[in-house]
Amino acid sequence: MSDGRPPGAGTGDIAQPQLGAAGWARWAWRQLTSMRTALLLLVLLAVAAVPGSVWPQRRIDPGLVADYRLQHPTLGPWLDRLGFFDVYTSPWFSAVYLLLFVSLLGCVLPRAAAHWRALRTPPPATPTRLDRLPVHARRPVPAGREEQVLAAAEAALRRRRYRVRRLDGARGRPGASVAAEAGHLAETGNLVFHLALVGLLCALAWGSLASWSGQITVVEGRSVSNVVTSYDTFSPGRLVGTGELPPFSVRLDRLDVVFETDTSGSQLGAPRRFDATMTVTDAPGRAPRQVVVSPNNPLQVGGTRAFLVGNGYAPVLTVRDGRGQVAFSGPVTTRPMNGDYTSIMVVKVPDAQPRQIGLAGVFLPTYGVDADGVPVSRFPQALDPRVVVQVFVSAPGEDGLGVNTGVPQSVFRLDTRQMTRLDGADGGPLQLVLAPGTTADLPDGSGSVTFEGYSRFAALDVHDDPSRGWALATSALALAGLTASLHVRRRRVWVRVLPGTGDGPATLEAGALPRRDDPALVEEVDRLLADLLAAVAGPSTPGDSSGSARGQNESDPQALPREAETHWGRR
Amino acid sequence: MSTVSEGLAQVSNTLVYSSMLVYTAALGAFVADLAQRSPALPAARTADRGRLVGVGGSGPAADASSEDRDGGRSVPDDALEVTTAAGPVRTRAAGIAVALTWLALALHLGAVVARAAAVQRVPWGNMYEFATAGALVVTGVYLVVLTRRRDLTFLGTFVTGPVLLTLGLAVTVFYTEAAQLVPALQSFWLVIHVSVAFVASALFTLGFSATVLQLLQERRESARTAGATPGRGRFLDALPTAADLERLAYRMHVAAFPLWGFTLIAGAIWAEKAWGRYWNWDPKETWTFVIWIVYAAYLHARATRGWDGRRAAYLAIAGYACLLANFLLVNLFAVGLHSYA
């Protein structure tokens, strides 16, 4: 490895090899692909994955992230900068798993080459001293049966799925023998497992590039079509063009929601069923079909799937402006905040003349008032619905709502900086509490608000991911490889027959070498020898039928002492 | 439209309490068994242990060959039985303990089945049901292992103890009335994903117990090698050597690891059917992944020079800590698609 100086003979120095750039690169590569590095990277990966479960993640709930940043004004932005709100796409997390995979490949590919070569080499030759192996045994066999015994050994080992090679006694090795090897499947499984993980990573990468998802809200009685503008949120992968969405449309006929009404338990109000009955038109001109969609039963349409992930109430309001004309009429999507479906609602009426109107408040399916006098919902089912809102107006003729500025706004947030809140008769803020079918007139002739009734809406998560089949296939392959590598035993077995002296019995000797911890090997050798001796017709000798590894200490004059037992020697 | 049977739910609760009583008795018997074993050791074996460990060889093989020379029996190195010249030590306490554990298992099984019948679905839909069903599987797996390896009664204390703790936690902190499942859980995959997770967790629990015993035994053995008299924990003398325990722990972990991989995959398949994505780094998914990675690190450690034995044991313990965190912390505190408690 040195491209440097000759050994420092005569200088009294220890001459160290100088590593050039290539040498250092080789050293770094060897360190990277070593087991120790893989181990450290694995532990690092586990540690690096944990923050994503501690801090809110943008990909799961961006609202929570925004809340966290508001509550932690100094820590929040720093965490954001360091990537703690997007852990799994952050540079440091990616670095860990990419390094891990490089290390994996750098170790697995040479091992695969070595395994390929090993698969093509025959079992190794029989060692001279079989009694030095961890498992060894001897049995006497009648003389003259050597050939029969070895043939039986070959057949028995082949039956047990060993690769077998026959060797003649020669060149100082006493006795003919049979060499056998099994368990290559373990290493094959190991390699398959690791390579399948690489395949899985590729599938994941492809998935993130080629998949898209988005959320659509559809109100009962209404229909939406699958274009980008219908989506509340739309996240395409890099390779997805927005013009490529399949052209289906869905109409929500009815949303049946059932909550637990059993007052005796703690599960009162827990959701029990969500069934959305929908009419689906797969493409313009095709006949519509009706489907029932529920949480574990998505809608399959246009090659994509739409999942029912949320629902809520959509109260229908009519807002009349100061001139008496209807400025807004229709359902308002609300956002449920808790299990009792206290839902935020915001209505922006920019077309009201002369002053724009904004309503902000809550929709309560079952009206109640808590200890502080704040209106809350008592039960998620609409047993006694109310709309509770405050009213804001802009200056006459001005765009106080800000809808014409071109800056996008959240539909659940009303920016009241340019608006004036209307006051009630008692001087405090005006709070309208509307029951279904009632109308409230706004003071100063600003208009009126009518709560007509309510519908429900369903939030659908539409999703398409072409990589999922590949991900499943590679992970199943990985699991199969893993099971094989952990449970298949790599073993080598040798059987030799030593001719006896004169007419005395010959000795059948067997030895086995496990690759690692292998308690069943002793039994295997025992059974093999028993099979061989049974296959050799002849007077049975007392030493035959023993052979339990636990050893019976019965002494037998005919059996070779102690060597009739199968031994565990050194490991 | 509640189809929950209150009567059966009451039966289930009664059976849980009775099984806890029997578990306590079994725990007592297992502890008595451990305490009884120490004096039954032949002095030679204790002396052997000290000498052999001093030589620095790996315990069991050296044991075997020395016993050969002593004219004894040749013992394969996976025999964890405590033997005397007369045969394996089988105290009466151990027999009683195992019988009591079977009885407790029967009562526990009855409780879980009654709960399932009460709510007409698989009995694992909330924390209480997870805890009781999970503890049942731990006991069941241990007893199955015990039928094949009779010498593992020493693990009994470390199985019935945690099971009792879990049941106690379940009935006091986690208890929920029998009721239907939230709609998101009403799927066949609930059966597959969770039951495999239970079996894998049970095996991890057994492996964890063996690992803890291994570390304690190792400390004791190294104290003996250093010439000092080891401190408390005489019951450890009746247990197999650290190397044997390590191998037992390895076998448990090796059985559990592919099952946990299957849990991960089954969870992803279910997530794909229910939420549209097979992997969203939801906290529970993340922690399941973390557990898998930590145990993968444990398996790698055993194959890395210089990392086997004690350091690998630490990784196994870390993995089990993550398993507990997954069950307790994530279910209760983390927010995601998995919050069901």
Short mmCIF file of C-alpha atoms in Angstrom, two decimals, chain B:
data_model
loop_
_atom_site.label_atom_id
_atom_site.label_comp_id
_atom_site.label_asym_id
_atom_site.label_seq_id
_atom_site.Cartn_x
_atom_site.Cartn_y
_atom_site.Cartn_z
CA MET B 1 -77.56 0.38 18.54
CA SER B 2 -75.14 -1.00 21.03
CA THR B 3 -74.61 -4.69 20.58
CA VAL B 4 -72.30 -4.95 23.54
CA SER B 5 -73.20 -7.56 26.09
CA GLU B 6 -72.71 -6.15 29.55
CA GLY B 7 -73.03 -9.53 31.21
CA LEU B 8 -70.17 -11.02 29.24
CA ALA B 9 -68.06 -7.94 29.89
CA GLN B 10 -68.58 -8.47 33.61
CA VAL B 11 -67.61 -12.10 33.26
CA SER B 12 -64.46 -10.99 31.47
CA ASN B 13 -63.55 -8.60 34.27
CA THR B 14 -64.09 -11.26 36.92
CA LEU B 15 -61.91 -13.69 35.02
CA VAL B 16 -59.15 -11.10 34.71
CA TYR B 17 -59.11 -10.57 38.44
CA SER B 18 -59.08 -14.30 39.15
CA SER B 19 -56.26 -14.85 36.70
CA MET B 20 -54.29 -12.12 38.45
CA LEU B 21 -54.69 -13.99 41.74
CA VAL B 22 -53.44 -17.20 40.21
CA TYR B 23 -50.55 -15.38 38.51
CA THR B 24 -49.51 -14.05 41.90
CA ALA B 25 -49.50 -17.56 43.30
CA ALA B 26 -47.50 -18.80 40.29
CA LEU B 27 -45.02 -15.97 40.73
CA GLY B 28 -44.57 -16.95 44.35
CA ALA B 29 -43.97 -20.55 43.38
CA PHE B 30 -41.41 -19.58 40.72
CA VAL B 31 -39.56 -17.43 43.22
CA ALA B 32 -39.58 -20.31 45.70
CA ASP B 33 -38.20 -22.55 42.96
CA LEU B 34 -35.29 -20.19 42.31
CA ALA B 35 -34.56 -19.87 45.98
CA GLN B 36 -34.58 -23.63 46.42
CA ARG B 37 -32.19 -24.34 43.63
CA SER B 38 -29.03 -22.83 44.98
CA PRO B 39 -28.36 -25.29 47.79
CA ALA B 40 -29.03 -28.23 45.49
CA LEU B 41 -25.93 -27.58 43.42
CA PRO B 42 -23.08 -29.99 43.84
CA ALA B 43 -20.04 -28.23 45.13
CA ALA B 44 -17.94 -29.54 42.28
CA ARG B 45 -19.96 -27.71 39.72
CA THR B 46 -19.63 -24.42 41.49
CA ALA B 47 -15.93 -24.91 41.79
CA ASP B 48 -15.80 -25.91 38.16
CA ARG B 49 -17.48 -22.74 37.12
CA GLY B 50 -14.98 -20.62 38.89
CA ARG B 51 -12.06 -22.52 37.50
CA LEU B 52 -13.32 -22.66 34.00
CA VAL B 53 -14.18 -19.03 33.83
CA GLY B 54 -10.74 -18.32 35.14
CA VAL B 55 -9.25 -20.19 32.22
CA GLY B 56 -11.19 -17.84 30.05
CA GLY B 57 -12.67 -20.43 27.80
CA SER B 58 -16.20 -20.20 26.60
CA GLY B 59 -18.24 -21.67 29.35
CA PRO B 60 -20.20 -24.62 28.11
CA ALA B 61 -17.70 -26.28 25.88
CA ALA B 62 -15.09 -26.07 28.50
CA ASP B 63 -17.68 -27.43 30.90
CA ALA B 64 -18.34 -30.32 28.65
CA SER B 65 -14.78 -31.31 28.06
CA SER B 66 -13.85 -30.98 31.67
CA GLU B 67 -16.80 -33.10 32.63
CA ASP B 68 -15.62 -35.60 30.10
CA ARG B 69 -12.32 -35.77 31.75
CA ASP B 70 -14.00 -36.08 35.08
CA GLY B 71 -15.65 -39.18 33.75
CA GLY B 72 -19.05 -37.65 33.62
CA ARG B 73 -21.40 -37.18 30.77
CA SER B 74 -20.87 -35.35 27.57
CA VAL B 75 -23.34 -32.58 27.51
CA PRO B 76 -24.13 -30.62 24.40
CA ASP B 77 -23.60 -26.97 24.93
CA ASP B 78 -27.21 -26.04 24.66
CA ALA B 79 -28.21 -27.97 27.74
CA LEU B 80 -29.27 -25.37 30.20
CA GLU B 81 -30.41 -27.88 32.68
CA VAL B 82 -29.00 -27.75 36.07
CA THR B 83 -27.83 -31.24 36.67
CA THR B 84 -26.54 -33.12 39.57
CA ALA B 85 -25.17 -36.58 39.61
CA ALA B 86 -28.69 -37.81 40.19
CA GLY B 87 -30.27 -36.06 37.28
CA PRO B 88 -31.88 -32.73 36.50
CA VAL B 89 -33.02 -30.71 39.45
CA ARG B 90 -36.73 -30.39 39.31
CA THR B 91 -38.01 -28.87 42.43
CA ARG B 92 -41.61 -29.33 43.38
CA ALA B 93 -42.01 -25.60 43.43
CA ALA B 94 -41.27 -25.42 39.74
CA GLY B 95 -43.87 -28.05 38.98
CA ILE B 96 -46.45 -26.24 41.05
CA ALA B 97 -45.53 -22.94 39.47
CA VAL B 98 -45.94 -24.23 35.94
CA ALA B 99 -49.27 -25.84 36.79
CA LEU B 100 -50.48 -22.59 38.32
CA THR B 101 -49.35 -20.69 35.25
CA TRP B 102 -51.38 -22.99 33.03
CA LEU B 103 -54.40 -22.36 35.24
CA ALA B 104 -53.81 -18.62 35.09
CA LEU B 105 -53.49 -18.85 31.32
CA ALA B 106 -56.82 -20.63 31.12
CA LEU B 107 -58.54 -17.97 33.20
CA HIS B 108 -56.81 -15.21 31.27
CA LEU B 109 -57.81 -16.77 27.96
CA GLY B 110 -61.37 -17.01 29.22
CA ALA B 111 -61.29 -13.33 30.09
CA VAL B 112 -60.07 -12.31 26.67
CA VAL B 113 -62.52 -14.61 24.88
CA ALA B 114 -65.39 -13.31 27.02
CA ARG B 115 -64.41 -9.77 26.16
CA ALA B 116 -64.32 -10.66 22.49
CA ALA B 117 -67.76 -12.24 22.74
CA ALA B 118 -69.05 -9.22 24.62
CA VAL B 119 -68.08 -6.82 21.86
CA GLN B 120 -68.36 -9.24 18.95
CA ARG B 121 -64.99 -8.47 17.47
CA VAL B 122 -61.34 -9.26 18.11
CA PRO B 123 -60.46 -8.16 21.61
CA TRP B 124 -57.81 -5.58 20.87
CA GLY B 125 -59.29 -2.22 20.05
CA ASN B 126 -58.09 -0.01 22.86
CA MET B 127 -55.29 0.14 25.40
CA TYR B 128 -57.01 -2.05 27.97
CA GLU B 129 -57.64 -4.76 25.44
CA PHE B 130 -54.14 -4.44 23.98
CA ALA B 131 -52.64 -4.89 27.43
CA THR B 132 -54.72 -7.91 28.42
CA ALA B 133 -54.44 -9.68 25.09
CA GLY B 134 -50.74 -8.90 24.84
CA ALA B 135 -50.06 -10.28 28.31
CA LEU B 136 -52.03 -13.39 27.39
CA VAL B 137 -49.84 -13.98 24.37
CA VAL B 138 -46.69 -13.53 26.47
CA THR B 139 -47.79 -16.23 28.89
CA GLY B 140 -48.97 -18.44 26.05
CA VAL B 141 -45.70 -18.18 24.15
CA TYR B 142 -43.70 -18.87 27.31
CA LEU B 143 -45.71 -21.98 28.12
CA VAL B 144 -45.36 -23.25 24.55
CA VAL B 145 -41.60 -22.72 24.73
CA LEU B 146 -41.61 -24.50 28.09
CA THR B 147 -43.21 -27.61 26.64
CA ARG B 148 -40.32 -27.93 24.25
CA ARG B 149 -37.54 -26.89 26.58
CA ARG B 150 -38.38 -28.00 30.08
CA ASP B 151 -35.28 -26.47 31.50
CA LEU B 152 -36.49 -22.91 31.06
CA THR B 153 -38.58 -22.79 34.22
CA PHE B 154 -36.13 -20.30 35.65
CA LEU B 155 -37.57 -17.70 33.30
CA GLY B 156 -40.94 -18.14 34.94
CA THR B 157 -40.45 -15.39 37.47
CA PHE B 158 -39.46 -12.96 34.78
CA VAL B 159 -42.52 -13.76 32.72
CA THR B 160 -45.26 -13.93 35.33
CA GLY B 161 -43.96 -10.81 37.04
CA PRO B 162 -44.26 -8.48 34.04
CA VAL B 163 -47.54 -10.12 33.01
CA LEU B 164 -48.95 -9.40 36.44
CA LEU B 165 -47.71 -5.82 36.25
CA THR B 166 -49.25 -5.38 32.83
CA LEU B 167 -52.60 -6.72 33.95
CA GLY B 168 -52.49 -4.47 37.00
CA LEU B 169 -51.80 -1.50 34.78
CA ALA B 170 -54.57 -2.57 32.45
CA VAL B 171 -57.29 -2.83 35.05
CA THR B 172 -56.36 0.32 36.91
CA VAL B 173 -55.10 2.85 34.40
CA PHE B 174 -56.18 1.65 31.02
CA TYR B 175 -59.59 0.27 31.74
CA THR B 176 -62.24 1.07 29.11
CA GLU B 177 -65.72 -0.33 28.97
CA ALA B 178 -66.54 -2.84 26.36
CA ALA B 179 -67.73 -1.02 23.29
CA GLN B 180 -67.54 -1.03 19.54
CA LEU B 181 -64.48 -0.10 17.58
CA VAL B 182 -63.97 3.29 15.99
CA PRO B 183 -64.69 2.87 12.27
CA ALA B 184 -61.06 3.22 11.25
CA LEU B 185 -60.23 -0.02 13.09
CA GLN B 186 -63.00 -2.12 11.61
CA SER B 187 -60.88 -4.11 9.25
CA PHE B 188 -59.62 -7.64 8.93
CA TRP B 189 -56.07 -6.38 9.00
CA LEU B 190 -56.55 -5.56 12.67
CA VAL B 191 -56.52 -9.28 13.36
CA ILE B 192 -53.38 -10.01 11.41
CA HIS B 193 -51.26 -6.98 12.18
CA VAL B 194 -51.92 -6.88 15.90
CA SER B 195 -51.81 -10.61 16.60
CA VAL B 196 -48.43 -10.98 14.93
CA ALA B 197 -47.25 -7.94 16.85
CA PHE B 198 -48.35 -9.63 20.06
CA VAL B 199 -46.47 -12.84 19.34
CA ALA B 200 -43.34 -10.94 18.35
CA SER B 201 -43.57 -8.81 21.50
CA ALA B 202 -43.97 -11.91 23.63
CA LEU B 203 -40.81 -13.40 22.16
CA PHE B 204 -38.99 -10.11 22.61
CA THR B 205 -40.12 -10.15 26.24
CA LEU B 206 -38.64 -13.59 26.76
CA GLY B 207 -35.46 -12.50 25.03
CA PHE B 208 -35.30 -9.42 27.22
CA SER B 209 -35.64 -11.49 30.38
CA ALA B 210 -32.87 -13.80 29.23
CA THR B 211 -30.67 -10.83 28.35
CA VAL B 212 -31.09 -9.23 31.75
CA LEU B 213 -30.24 -12.52 33.43
CA GLN B 214 -27.26 -12.85 31.12
CA LEU B 215 -25.89 -9.49 32.17
CA LEU B 216 -26.38 -10.26 35.84
CA GLN B 217 -24.73 -13.64 35.41
CA GLU B 218 -21.84 -12.08 33.52
CA ARG B 219 -21.23 -9.61 36.26
CA ARG B 220 -21.23 -12.43 38.77
CA GLU B 221 -18.87 -14.54 36.71
CA SER B 222 -16.40 -11.74 36.16
CA ALA B 223 -16.46 -10.99 39.86
CA ARG B 224 -15.55 -14.60 40.49
CA THR B 225 -12.79 -14.49 37.93
CA ALA B 226 -11.33 -11.45 39.60
CA GLY B 227 -11.23 -13.48 42.76
CA ALA B 228 -13.77 -11.47 44.64
CA THR B 229 -16.75 -13.17 46.18
CA PRO B 230 -19.81 -12.10 44.28
CA GLY B 231 -22.43 -10.17 46.16
CA ARG B 232 -26.13 -10.73 46.23
CA GLY B 233 -27.94 -12.88 43.80
CA ARG B 234 -27.11 -16.40 44.87
CA PHE B 235 -30.03 -17.65 42.87
CA LEU B 236 -27.95 -16.91 39.79
CA ASP B 237 -25.73 -19.85 40.65
CA ALA B 238 -28.61 -22.13 39.87
CA LEU B 239 -29.06 -20.60 36.45
CA PRO B 240 -27.20 -21.38 33.29
CA THR B 241 -23.99 -19.63 32.43
CA ALA B 242 -23.94 -16.23 30.82
CA ALA B 243 -22.96 -17.72 27.49
CA ASP B 244 -25.90 -20.13 27.60
CA LEU B 245 -28.27 -17.35 28.52
CA GLU B 246 -26.88 -15.26 25.72
CA ARG B 247 -27.58 -18.03 23.28
CA LEU B 248 -31.10 -18.45 24.60
CA ALA B 249 -31.69 -14.73 24.25
CA TYR B 250 -30.36 -14.84 20.72
CA ARG B 251 -32.74 -17.58 19.76
CA MET B 252 -35.70 -15.68 21.13
CA HIS B 253 -34.69 -12.55 19.29
CA VAL B 254 -34.09 -14.41 16.07
CA ALA B 255 -37.58 -15.89 16.26
CA ALA B 256 -39.13 -12.52 16.99
CA PHE B 257 -37.28 -10.39 14.46
CA PRO B 258 -38.87 -11.66 11.23
CA LEU B 259 -42.26 -11.57 12.94
CA TRP B 260 -41.71 -7.93 13.76
CA GLY B 261 -40.75 -7.34 10.15
CA PHE B 262 -44.03 -8.94 9.18
CA THR B 263 -45.85 -6.65 11.61
CA LEU B 264 -44.24 -3.69 9.92
CA ILE B 265 -45.24 -4.88 6.47
CA ALA B 266 -48.77 -5.84 7.49
CA GLY B 267 -49.18 -2.44 9.10
CA ALA B 268 -48.04 -0.79 5.87
CA ILE B 269 -50.48 -2.84 3.82
CA TRP B 270 -53.31 -1.89 6.15
CA ALA B 271 -52.28 1.76 6.10
CA GLU B 272 -52.34 1.61 2.32
CA LYS B 273 -55.90 0.30 2.34
CA ALA B 274 -57.13 2.65 5.01
CA TRP B 275 -55.27 5.90 4.49
CA GLY B 276 -53.89 5.69 0.98
CA ARG B 277 -50.23 5.66 1.85
CA TYR B 278 -48.22 2.72 3.01
CA TRP B 279 -45.70 4.82 4.87
CA ASN B 280 -46.29 8.22 6.32
CA TRP B 281 -43.83 8.38 9.22
CA ASP B 282 -46.72 8.44 11.65
CA PRO B 283 -45.29 8.19 15.22
CA LYS B 284 -46.36 4.59 15.67
CA GLU B 285 -44.97 3.62 12.28
CA THR B 286 -41.77 5.43 13.12
CA TRP B 287 -41.33 3.66 16.44
CA THR B 288 -42.11 0.27 14.92
CA PHE B 289 -39.39 1.03 12.40
CA VAL B 290 -37.02 2.20 15.15
CA ILE B 291 -37.58 -1.03 17.08
CA TRP B 292 -36.84 -3.06 13.99
CA ILE B 293 -33.66 -1.09 13.34
CA VAL B 294 -32.42 -1.46 16.92
CA TYR B 295 -32.94 -5.21 16.88
CA ALA B 296 -31.28 -5.32 13.47
CA ALA B 297 -28.35 -3.56 15.10
CA TYR B 298 -28.38 -6.22 17.82
CA LEU B 299 -28.16 -8.96 15.22
CA HIS B 300 -25.38 -7.13 13.43
CA ALA B 301 -23.56 -6.66 16.71
CA ARG B 302 -23.52 -10.37 17.33
CA ALA B 303 -21.76 -10.79 14.02
CA THR B 304 -19.23 -8.03 14.64
CA ARG B 305 -15.96 -8.78 16.29
CA GLY B 306 -15.63 -7.07 19.59
CA TRP B 307 -19.31 -6.30 19.89
CA ASP B 308 -20.85 -9.55 20.97
CA GLY B 309 -21.76 -10.47 24.50
CA ARG B 310 -22.33 -7.50 26.69
CA ARG B 311 -22.61 -4.74 24.12
CA ALA B 312 -25.04 -6.67 22.00
CA ALA B 313 -27.07 -7.23 25.17
CA TYR B 314 -27.29 -3.49 25.69
CA LEU B 315 -28.70 -3.12 22.22
CA ALA B 316 -31.28 -5.78 22.93
CA ILE B 317 -32.31 -3.96 26.08
CA ALA B 318 -32.52 -0.70 24.16
CA GLY B 319 -34.76 -2.45 21.67
CA TYR B 320 -37.06 -3.63 24.40
CA ALA B 321 -37.18 -0.14 25.89
CA CYS B 322 -38.28 1.12 22.49
CA LEU B 323 -40.93 -1.60 22.41
CA LEU B 324 -42.31 -0.44 25.73
CA ALA B 325 -42.13 3.17 24.57
CA ASN B 326 -44.04 2.22 21.46
CA PHE B 327 -46.79 0.64 23.46
CA LEU B 328 -47.06 3.10 26.30
CA LEU B 329 -45.84 6.47 25.16
CA VAL B 330 -46.83 6.54 21.54
CA ASN B 331 -50.32 5.21 22.08
CA LEU B 332 -51.04 7.73 24.75
CA PHE B 333 -49.10 10.84 23.90
CA ALA B 334 -48.17 11.09 20.29
CA VAL B 335 -50.57 12.58 17.83
CA GLY B 336 -51.06 10.98 14.51
CA LEU B 337 -53.32 8.64 12.68
CA HIS B 338 -52.70 6.02 15.34
CA SER B 339 -54.14 7.73 18.42
CA TYR B 340 -56.74 5.34 19.61
CA ALA B 341 -56.27 5.13 23.34
#
